[in-house]
Amino acid sequence: TGSPTDKPSGKATDKPEATDKDSASPSASSTTQGRAVTDALKADATPSAGPSDKGDKADPSPSASGGSAEADASALQAKYAKLDCTDEKTRATVGDGVKASEPTLACGKNSQEQWQKYILGPAEVDGTDVDKAQAVLNTQTGAGWTVTMDFTDGGAKKFANITGKLAQNQSPQNQFAIVLDGEVVSDPFVRQALTGGNAEISGNFTQQSAQDLSNMLSYGALPLTFKVDSMTTVTAALGGDQLQAGLIAGAIGLALVVIYLLAYYRGLSFIAILSLLVSAALTYTLMALLGPAIGFALNLPAVCGAIVAIGITADSFIVYFERVRDEIREGRSLRPAVERAWPRARRTILVSDFVSFLAAAVLFLVTVGKVQGFAFTLGLTTLLDVVVVFLFTKPLLTLMARRPFFANGHKWSGLDPKSLGAQPPLRRTRRPAAPVDPKEA
């Protein structure tokens, strides 16, 4: 006959039962196979030339309309006989072009997870008529996990009407199908009219299967449409061109930073350039190691992050160098100046790098795609800046301060006291001795 049969999850063979919430304990039955939500609750009716399940009386006299109904039923039966639900393409197109008010065919899985075919009557209750559905653990009657449904005012009337008609039929004509995208995800049967504006689907549900079905009934009827705001077509070579342009821009930026360091800091620029090279080597090594592990790729945003990091790293050197030069301006020699300048420079560097790393972390967490590449590179290079300054730049400057070229303030060292406008060296002065009054013996 092609009538709908039960579609359980695979552990039990009884059909789910739809009952009123206040009715007697439902019989044990199967869990439904959840997908996502229903397009409609479709009443199950096998097309025939006799009276319909809507209560229409058959016209004993032949008519054009009666002949048309018989022809449609015969055509639907012929399609049902040819329907192969095991074919994925067939399942995807089985209900195409059929209106909700017309009988149709559908596919669904049975308890053995095998595809079977259905003949469905017209849609009587839309998914939008379901106000709320939720999975409930019924401990009062021992029914286990059930799915409760609350209907809108209009939906309650529709559901009461169709369940009243279905309850008068014999199995399997007393079932209704829950259909999503042309696929039957559940087909519970009814024994009486459900008139309370709510219903309960009971069966051998698990918690997950009950939640799946309730989610389908609650949210699957939401209308979703997509609007194209903009569309851009790019060539396959655009990504490579942008990456090459980004690398060139990074090289130009690095060259400008080096030129500035050479012109302004002279000998000190040697320490800064070595520190930049160490930072670049560490960055490349970590990117090469983390690339396969986290799927990191050096794309254009990542290159932009690396370019920004050049400025952050150079800023740390400049802060330290300027603190040392300030100490020399106050008249101190180089070695004490290097040690006294470090605590103040260290505090400033840490605060600056913390702000940059915090911005990178927030950007990495709240964005997706290529922007995360920019945030990852910026955060990684900021951490490496702290490591390089603390473990390489500061020790290297301490060693260089012992060299006569820097210690004596050569004019090309960048630490020449005269060019810096240094004050006379700080010297200790002896306090004048107080006059001693002669005392009599």
Short mmCIF file of C-alpha atoms in Angstrom, two decimals:
data_model
loop_
_atom_site.label_atom_id
_atom_site.label_comp_id
_atom_site.label_asym_id
_atom_site.label_seq_id
_atom_site.Cartn_x
_atom_site.Cartn_y
_atom_site.Cartn_z
CA THR A 1 0.00 0.00 0.00
CA GLY A 2 2.93 2.32 0.49
CA SER A 3 1.68 3.47 3.85
CA PRO A 4 4.20 4.97 6.25
CA THR A 5 5.83 2.66 8.71
CA ASP A 6 7.75 3.31 11.85
CA LYS A 7 11.12 5.10 11.71
CA PRO A 8 13.02 4.27 14.89
CA SER A 9 16.68 4.72 15.74
CA GLY A 10 17.63 1.07 15.45
CA LYS A 11 17.24 -0.39 18.94
CA ALA A 12 13.50 -1.01 19.14
CA THR A 13 10.78 -1.87 16.68
CA ASP A 14 7.69 -0.23 18.22
CA LYS A 15 6.41 3.02 16.74
CA PRO A 16 6.57 6.29 18.70
CA GLU A 17 3.24 7.35 20.10
CA ALA A 18 1.85 10.88 20.29
CA THR A 19 -0.34 11.43 23.34
CA ASP A 20 -1.76 14.22 25.46
CA LYS A 21 0.50 15.25 28.30
CA ASP A 22 -2.17 14.35 30.84
CA SER A 23 -3.04 10.96 29.31
CA ALA A 24 -2.09 7.57 30.61
CA SER A 25 1.43 6.28 30.37
CA PRO A 26 2.42 5.73 26.74
CA SER A 27 3.59 2.40 25.58
CA ALA A 28 7.28 1.72 25.14
CA SER A 29 8.35 2.48 21.65
CA SER A 30 11.29 3.49 19.59
CA THR A 31 13.33 6.62 19.47
CA THR A 32 13.16 8.71 16.36
CA GLN A 33 16.06 9.36 14.07
CA GLY A 34 16.77 13.07 14.51
CA ARG A 35 18.09 15.26 11.70
CA ALA A 36 17.38 18.98 12.06
CA VAL A 37 13.83 20.55 12.06
CA THR A 38 10.54 19.88 10.38
CA ASP A 39 9.12 21.65 7.38
CA ALA A 40 5.69 20.37 8.38
CA LEU A 41 3.77 17.72 10.25
CA LYS A 42 2.35 15.71 7.40
CA ALA A 43 -0.78 13.61 7.84
CA ASP A 44 -0.38 10.11 6.59
CA ALA A 45 -2.97 9.09 4.05
CA THR A 46 -2.82 6.59 1.27
CA PRO A 47 -4.34 8.08 -1.86
CA SER A 48 -7.44 6.31 -2.92
CA ALA A 49 -10.60 6.87 -4.84
CA GLY A 50 -12.72 6.52 -1.69
CA PRO A 51 -13.44 9.05 1.05
CA SER A 52 -10.45 11.10 2.16
CA ASP A 53 -9.15 11.34 5.72
CA LYS A 54 -10.38 14.91 5.84
CA GLY A 55 -13.96 13.69 6.20
CA ASP A 56 -15.07 14.30 2.65
CA LYS A 57 -17.77 11.95 1.45
CA ALA A 58 -17.24 10.04 -1.73
CA ASP A 59 -19.51 11.05 -4.59
CA PRO A 60 -21.21 7.86 -5.85
CA SER A 61 -21.83 9.37 -9.23
CA PRO A 62 -18.91 9.51 -11.63
CA SER A 63 -17.50 12.97 -12.28
CA ALA A 64 -14.56 14.65 -13.84
CA SER A 65 -13.06 15.46 -10.46
CA GLY A 66 -13.41 11.88 -9.28
CA GLY A 67 -11.68 10.63 -12.38
CA SER A 68 -8.90 13.13 -11.85
CA ALA A 69 -8.40 11.99 -8.24
CA GLU A 70 -8.21 8.37 -9.35
CA ALA A 71 -5.70 9.28 -12.03
CA ASP A 72 -3.58 11.22 -9.52
CA ALA A 73 -3.69 8.32 -7.06
CA SER A 74 -2.67 5.87 -9.78
CA ALA A 75 0.19 8.15 -10.85
CA LEU A 76 1.36 8.48 -7.26
CA GLN A 77 1.23 4.71 -6.79
CA ALA A 78 3.25 4.27 -9.96
CA LYS A 79 5.89 6.73 -8.71
CA TYR A 80 5.94 4.96 -5.37
CA ALA A 81 6.59 1.63 -7.05
CA LYS A 82 9.55 3.08 -8.95
CA LEU A 83 10.98 5.09 -6.04
CA ASP A 84 14.40 3.92 -4.86
CA CYS A 85 15.22 5.55 -1.53
CA THR A 86 18.68 4.00 -1.40
CA ASP A 87 19.80 6.40 -4.14
CA GLU A 88 21.01 9.68 -2.65
CA LYS A 89 20.12 11.73 -5.72
CA THR A 90 16.62 10.29 -5.75
CA ARG A 91 16.12 11.14 -2.07
CA ALA A 92 17.23 14.71 -2.66
CA THR A 93 14.66 15.30 -5.41
CA VAL A 94 11.76 13.06 -4.41
CA GLY A 95 9.52 15.92 -3.20
CA ASP A 96 10.62 18.68 -5.57
CA GLY A 97 7.83 20.77 -7.04
CA VAL A 98 5.11 19.30 -4.80
CA LYS A 99 2.91 21.78 -2.92
CA ALA A 100 2.17 21.30 0.78
CA SER A 101 -1.51 20.80 -0.05
CA GLU A 102 -0.80 17.81 -2.31
CA PRO A 103 0.05 14.19 -1.50
CA THR A 104 3.71 13.37 -2.00
CA LEU A 105 6.40 10.74 -1.59
CA ALA A 106 9.24 10.79 0.96
CA CYS A 107 12.04 8.63 2.29
CA GLY A 108 13.13 7.75 5.80
CA LYS A 109 15.13 5.18 7.75
CA ASN A 110 13.62 2.28 9.64
CA SER A 111 14.80 0.62 12.86
CA GLN A 112 17.53 -1.26 10.97
CA GLU A 113 18.86 2.03 9.57
CA GLN A 114 17.60 1.01 6.13
CA TRP A 115 15.91 3.45 3.79
CA GLN A 116 12.21 2.96 3.16
CA LYS A 117 9.63 4.91 1.21
CA TYR A 118 6.45 6.67 2.27
CA ILE A 119 3.28 7.99 0.67
CA LEU A 120 2.27 11.11 2.60
CA GLY A 121 -0.98 13.02 2.59
CA PRO A 122 -1.25 16.82 2.41
CA ALA A 123 0.45 18.90 5.11
CA GLU A 124 -2.05 19.69 7.86
CA VAL A 125 0.17 21.39 10.47
CA ASP A 126 3.16 23.56 9.56
CA GLY A 127 6.34 23.67 11.58
CA THR A 128 5.59 27.31 12.41
CA ASP A 129 2.49 26.12 14.30
CA VAL A 130 4.74 24.50 16.93
CA ASP A 131 5.34 27.09 19.64
CA LYS A 132 7.85 25.11 21.69
CA ALA A 133 9.21 21.60 21.96
CA GLN A 134 11.54 20.17 24.55
CA ALA A 135 13.01 16.89 25.72
CA VAL A 136 11.66 15.82 29.12
CA LEU A 137 12.58 12.92 31.37
CA ASN A 138 9.24 11.44 32.44
CA THR A 139 9.80 9.86 35.85
CA GLN A 140 6.14 9.75 36.89
CA THR A 141 5.02 7.12 34.41
CA GLY A 142 8.41 5.54 33.77
CA ALA A 143 8.25 6.41 30.08
CA GLY A 144 11.82 7.68 30.11
CA TRP A 145 12.77 10.47 27.76
CA THR A 146 9.88 12.02 25.84
CA VAL A 147 9.37 15.02 23.57
CA THR A 148 6.66 17.50 24.53
CA MET A 149 5.14 19.95 22.07
CA ASP A 150 3.20 23.15 22.70
CA PHE A 151 1.24 24.58 19.78
CA THR A 152 0.11 28.06 18.90
CA ASP A 153 -3.62 28.79 19.01
CA GLY A 154 -4.01 28.10 15.31
CA GLY A 155 -1.72 25.11 15.46
CA ALA A 156 -3.64 23.57 18.38
CA LYS A 157 -6.85 23.58 16.34
CA LYS A 158 -5.13 22.09 13.30
CA PHE A 159 -3.43 19.39 15.36
CA ALA A 160 -6.64 18.49 17.20
CA ASN A 161 -8.48 18.19 13.89
CA ILE A 162 -5.95 15.97 12.15
CA THR A 163 -5.27 13.72 15.18
CA GLY A 164 -9.00 13.23 15.59
CA LYS A 165 -9.21 11.96 12.01
CA LEU A 166 -6.08 9.82 12.28
CA ALA A 167 -7.25 8.19 15.51
CA GLN A 168 -10.22 6.71 13.62
CA ASN A 169 -7.95 4.87 11.19
CA GLN A 170 -6.21 1.56 11.57
CA SER A 171 -2.42 1.27 11.62
CA PRO A 172 -0.48 2.49 9.74
CA GLN A 173 -3.07 5.08 8.57
CA ASN A 174 -3.15 6.49 12.13
CA GLN A 175 0.38 7.89 11.82
CA PHE A 176 1.55 11.37 10.97
CA ALA A 177 5.02 12.11 9.56
CA ILE A 178 7.45 14.79 10.74
CA VAL A 179 9.26 15.85 7.59
CA LEU A 180 12.37 17.96 7.08
CA ASP A 181 13.65 18.77 3.60
CA GLY A 182 11.60 15.95 2.12
CA GLU A 183 12.90 13.35 4.58
CA VAL A 184 10.76 11.68 7.25
CA VAL A 185 12.54 12.06 10.58
CA SER A 186 9.73 10.66 12.74
CA ASP A 187 6.32 9.01 12.20
CA PRO A 188 4.48 8.60 15.52
CA PHE A 189 0.93 7.18 15.67
CA VAL A 190 -2.06 8.52 17.60
CA ARG A 191 -4.85 6.70 19.45
CA GLN A 192 -7.08 9.65 20.27
CA ALA A 193 -7.67 13.25 19.33
CA LEU A 194 -5.14 15.56 21.02
CA THR A 195 -7.15 18.68 21.86
CA GLY A 196 -5.25 20.30 24.73
CA GLY A 197 -2.93 22.46 22.66
CA ASN A 198 -0.01 20.25 23.59
CA ALA A 199 1.16 16.72 22.95
CA GLU A 200 3.83 14.28 23.96
CA ILE A 201 5.78 11.92 21.74
CA SER A 202 6.92 8.91 23.74
CA GLY A 203 9.06 5.98 22.79
CA ASN A 204 12.38 4.34 23.48
CA PHE A 205 14.16 7.68 23.34
CA THR A 206 17.66 8.38 24.54
CA GLN A 207 18.46 11.80 25.90
CA GLN A 208 20.33 12.77 22.73
CA SER A 209 17.64 11.55 20.35
CA ALA A 210 14.91 13.31 22.34
CA GLN A 211 16.88 16.56 22.29
CA ASP A 212 17.51 16.21 18.57
CA LEU A 213 13.83 15.83 17.80
CA SER A 214 12.84 18.67 20.14
CA ASN A 215 15.39 20.95 18.49
CA MET A 216 13.97 20.04 15.10
CA LEU A 217 10.45 20.87 16.17
CA SER A 218 11.45 24.11 17.92
CA TYR A 219 13.87 25.64 15.44
CA GLY A 220 13.65 23.87 12.12
CA ALA A 221 10.80 26.03 10.87
CA LEU A 222 12.80 29.24 11.10
CA PRO A 223 12.96 30.88 7.68
CA LEU A 224 16.55 31.52 6.63
CA THR A 225 17.44 33.53 3.58
CA PHE A 226 20.78 34.83 2.38
CA LYS A 227 21.39 38.14 0.68
CA VAL A 228 24.55 38.78 -1.32
CA ASP A 229 25.90 42.19 -0.33
CA SER A 230 29.02 42.07 -2.43
CA MET A 231 30.78 39.67 -4.75
CA THR A 232 34.41 39.79 -5.80
CA THR A 233 36.08 37.59 -8.37
CA VAL A 234 39.84 37.17 -8.09
CA THR A 235 42.35 35.32 -10.19
CA ALA A 236 44.32 32.36 -8.94
CA ALA A 237 47.55 34.39 -9.04
CA LEU A 238 46.24 37.24 -6.86
CA GLY A 239 47.23 35.60 -3.57
CA GLY A 240 50.81 35.05 -4.69
CA ASP A 241 51.09 38.60 -6.02
CA GLN A 242 49.79 40.03 -2.74
CA LEU A 243 52.17 37.90 -0.70
CA GLN A 244 55.11 38.99 -2.84
CA ALA A 245 54.08 42.63 -2.50
CA GLY A 246 53.81 42.19 1.27
CA LEU A 247 57.29 40.68 1.50
CA ILE A 248 58.72 43.52 -0.55
CA ALA A 249 56.99 46.06 1.69
CA GLY A 250 58.40 44.31 4.76
CA ALA A 251 61.91 44.37 3.31
CA ILE A 252 61.60 48.09 2.54
CA GLY A 253 60.37 48.80 6.06
CA LEU A 254 63.22 46.82 7.59
CA ALA A 255 65.75 48.66 5.41
CA LEU A 256 64.37 52.04 6.51
CA VAL A 257 64.62 51.01 10.16
CA VAL A 258 68.24 49.92 9.69
CA ILE A 259 69.12 53.19 7.91
CA TYR A 260 67.58 55.20 10.74
CA LEU A 261 69.50 53.21 13.37
CA LEU A 262 72.78 53.67 11.52
CA ALA A 263 72.25 57.41 11.09
CA TYR A 264 71.11 58.16 14.62
CA TYR A 265 72.72 55.56 16.87
CA ARG A 266 75.82 54.77 14.84
CA GLY A 267 77.77 52.14 16.80
CA LEU A 268 74.76 51.23 18.91
CA SER A 269 72.95 50.27 15.71
CA PHE A 270 75.25 47.21 15.55
CA ILE A 271 73.59 45.87 18.71
CA ALA A 272 70.11 46.69 17.39
CA ILE A 273 70.71 45.00 14.02
CA LEU A 274 72.05 41.86 15.68
CA SER A 275 68.99 41.80 17.93
CA LEU A 276 66.68 42.16 14.90
CA LEU A 277 68.45 39.26 13.19
CA VAL A 278 68.07 37.07 16.28
CA SER A 279 64.38 37.98 16.51
CA ALA A 280 63.86 37.19 12.82
CA ALA A 281 65.59 33.81 13.17
CA LEU A 282 63.47 32.87 16.19
CA THR A 283 60.28 34.01 14.44
CA TYR A 284 61.03 31.98 11.33
CA THR A 285 61.92 28.89 13.37
CA LEU A 286 58.73 29.03 15.42
CA MET A 287 56.56 29.62 12.35
CA ALA A 288 58.16 26.68 10.58
CA LEU A 289 57.58 24.44 13.60
CA LEU A 290 54.04 25.63 14.37
CA GLY A 291 52.91 25.69 10.73
CA PRO A 292 52.21 21.94 10.38
CA ALA A 293 50.91 21.72 13.96
CA ILE A 294 48.26 24.47 13.85
CA GLY A 295 47.90 24.98 10.11
CA PHE A 296 49.62 28.38 10.10
CA ALA A 297 50.43 29.81 6.68
CA LEU A 298 52.44 32.90 5.84
CA ASN A 299 49.74 34.87 4.03
CA LEU A 300 49.38 38.60 3.49
CA PRO A 301 47.84 39.42 6.91
CA ALA A 302 50.60 37.42 8.61
CA VAL A 303 53.20 39.44 6.71
CA CYS A 304 51.46 42.64 7.86
CA GLY A 305 51.74 41.42 11.45
CA ALA A 306 55.45 40.77 10.96
CA ILE A 307 55.94 44.28 9.53
CA VAL A 308 54.21 45.85 12.52
CA ALA A 309 56.40 43.71 14.80
CA ILE A 310 59.54 45.24 13.27
CA GLY A 311 58.48 48.61 14.64
CA ILE A 312 57.62 47.15 18.04
CA THR A 313 60.99 45.43 18.32
CA ALA A 314 62.90 48.50 17.19
CA ASP A 315 60.94 50.60 19.69
CA SER A 316 62.25 48.42 22.54
CA PHE A 317 65.85 49.04 21.49
CA ILE A 318 65.26 52.75 21.18
CA VAL A 319 63.73 52.95 24.66
CA TYR A 320 66.77 51.25 26.20
CA PHE A 321 69.32 53.22 24.21
CA GLU A 322 67.70 56.53 25.10
CA ARG A 323 67.70 55.65 28.79
CA VAL A 324 71.45 54.91 28.58
CA ARG A 325 72.09 58.17 26.76
CA ASP A 326 70.13 60.06 29.41
CA GLU A 327 72.36 58.62 32.10
CA ILE A 328 75.45 59.68 30.14
CA ARG A 329 74.04 63.21 29.79
CA GLU A 330 73.87 63.35 33.57
CA GLY A 331 77.63 62.79 33.72
CA ARG A 332 77.85 59.06 34.40
CA SER A 333 80.27 56.74 32.65
CA LEU A 334 78.95 54.06 30.29
CA ARG A 335 79.04 50.96 32.51
CA PRO A 336 77.07 52.51 35.40
CA ALA A 337 74.77 54.16 32.85
CA VAL A 338 73.92 50.78 31.26
CA GLU A 339 72.99 49.25 34.61
CA ARG A 340 71.06 52.26 35.94
CA ALA A 341 69.11 52.69 32.70
CA TRP A 342 67.96 49.07 32.52
CA PRO A 343 65.31 49.05 35.32
CA ARG A 344 63.49 52.08 33.90
CA ALA A 345 63.75 50.84 30.30
CA ARG A 346 62.62 47.36 31.32
CA ARG A 347 59.44 48.69 32.89
CA THR A 348 58.55 50.70 29.80
CA ILE A 349 59.29 47.80 27.43
CA LEU A 350 57.13 45.37 29.42
CA VAL A 351 54.17 47.74 29.53
CA SER A 352 54.40 48.46 25.81
CA ASP A 353 54.72 44.79 24.84
CA PHE A 354 51.88 43.78 27.18
CA VAL A 355 49.52 46.23 25.49
CA SER A 356 50.51 44.92 22.05
CA PHE A 357 50.15 41.29 23.10
CA LEU A 358 46.76 41.96 24.71
CA ALA A 359 45.50 43.57 21.50
CA ALA A 360 46.78 40.62 19.47
CA ALA A 361 45.16 38.09 21.84
CA VAL A 362 41.76 39.80 21.73
CA LEU A 363 41.95 40.09 17.95
CA PHE A 364 42.84 36.39 17.66
CA LEU A 365 39.90 35.32 19.84
CA VAL A 366 37.16 37.44 18.26
CA THR A 367 38.10 37.09 14.59
CA VAL A 368 38.33 34.24 12.11
CA GLY A 369 40.22 33.46 8.95
CA LYS A 370 43.11 35.51 7.74
CA VAL A 371 42.76 38.19 10.42
CA GLN A 372 43.75 35.53 12.95
CA GLY A 373 46.99 35.12 11.01
CA PHE A 374 47.76 38.80 11.56
CA ALA A 375 46.93 38.53 15.28
CA PHE A 376 48.97 35.33 15.68
CA THR A 377 52.06 36.82 14.05
CA LEU A 378 51.77 40.05 16.04
CA GLY A 379 51.40 38.20 19.34
CA LEU A 380 54.23 35.79 18.59
CA THR A 381 56.70 38.51 17.61
CA THR A 382 55.73 40.59 20.66
CA LEU A 383 56.61 37.70 22.97
CA LEU A 384 59.86 37.17 21.10
CA ASP A 385 60.67 40.86 21.50
CA VAL A 386 60.61 40.46 25.29
CA VAL A 387 62.80 37.36 25.06
CA VAL A 388 65.35 39.01 22.75
CA VAL A 389 65.62 42.25 24.74
CA PHE A 390 66.01 40.48 28.08
CA LEU A 391 68.26 37.62 27.02
CA PHE A 392 70.24 39.12 24.15
CA THR A 393 70.15 42.92 23.83
CA LYS A 394 70.77 43.76 27.49
CA PRO A 395 73.65 41.23 27.97
CA LEU A 396 75.21 42.28 24.64
CA LEU A 397 75.14 45.98 25.58
CA THR A 398 76.70 45.13 28.94
CA LEU A 399 79.56 43.36 27.14
CA MET A 400 80.01 46.18 24.63
CA ALA A 401 80.22 48.73 27.46
CA ARG A 402 83.54 47.13 28.43
CA ARG A 403 85.03 47.79 25.01
CA PRO A 404 87.13 50.95 24.71
CA PHE A 405 85.25 51.97 21.55
CA PHE A 406 82.03 52.40 23.54
CA ALA A 407 83.46 52.96 27.05
CA ASN A 408 85.60 55.91 25.95
CA GLY A 409 82.70 57.49 24.08
CA HIS A 410 84.05 57.36 20.51
CA LYS A 411 82.27 59.84 18.25
CA TRP A 412 81.01 56.96 16.06
CA SER A 413 79.84 54.90 19.00
CA GLY A 414 76.64 56.85 19.46
CA LEU A 415 77.60 57.46 23.08
CA ASP A 416 79.91 60.47 22.73
CA PRO A 417 79.41 62.60 25.87
CA LYS A 418 80.17 65.83 23.99
CA SER A 419 77.65 65.22 21.23
CA LEU A 420 75.09 64.22 23.84
CA GLY A 421 75.68 67.40 25.87
CA ALA A 422 76.85 65.56 28.96
CA GLN A 423 77.33 67.39 32.25
CA PRO A 424 80.67 67.34 34.07
CA PRO A 425 81.35 64.05 35.81
CA LEU A 426 79.71 63.66 39.19
CA ARG A 427 82.32 63.78 41.93
CA ARG A 428 82.07 63.46 45.65
CA THR A 429 83.13 66.49 47.71
CA ARG A 430 84.45 66.43 51.23
CA ARG A 431 82.53 68.31 53.86
CA PRO A 432 84.63 71.15 55.47
CA ALA A 433 85.92 70.28 58.91
CA ALA A 434 84.27 72.21 61.73
CA PRO A 435 86.55 74.50 63.79
CA VAL A 436 87.68 72.97 67.05
CA ASP A 437 87.64 75.17 70.10
CA PRO A 438 90.71 74.79 72.29
CA LYS A 439 89.91 73.43 75.71
CA GLU A 440 91.83 74.04 78.88
CA ALA A 441 93.53 71.19 80.52
#
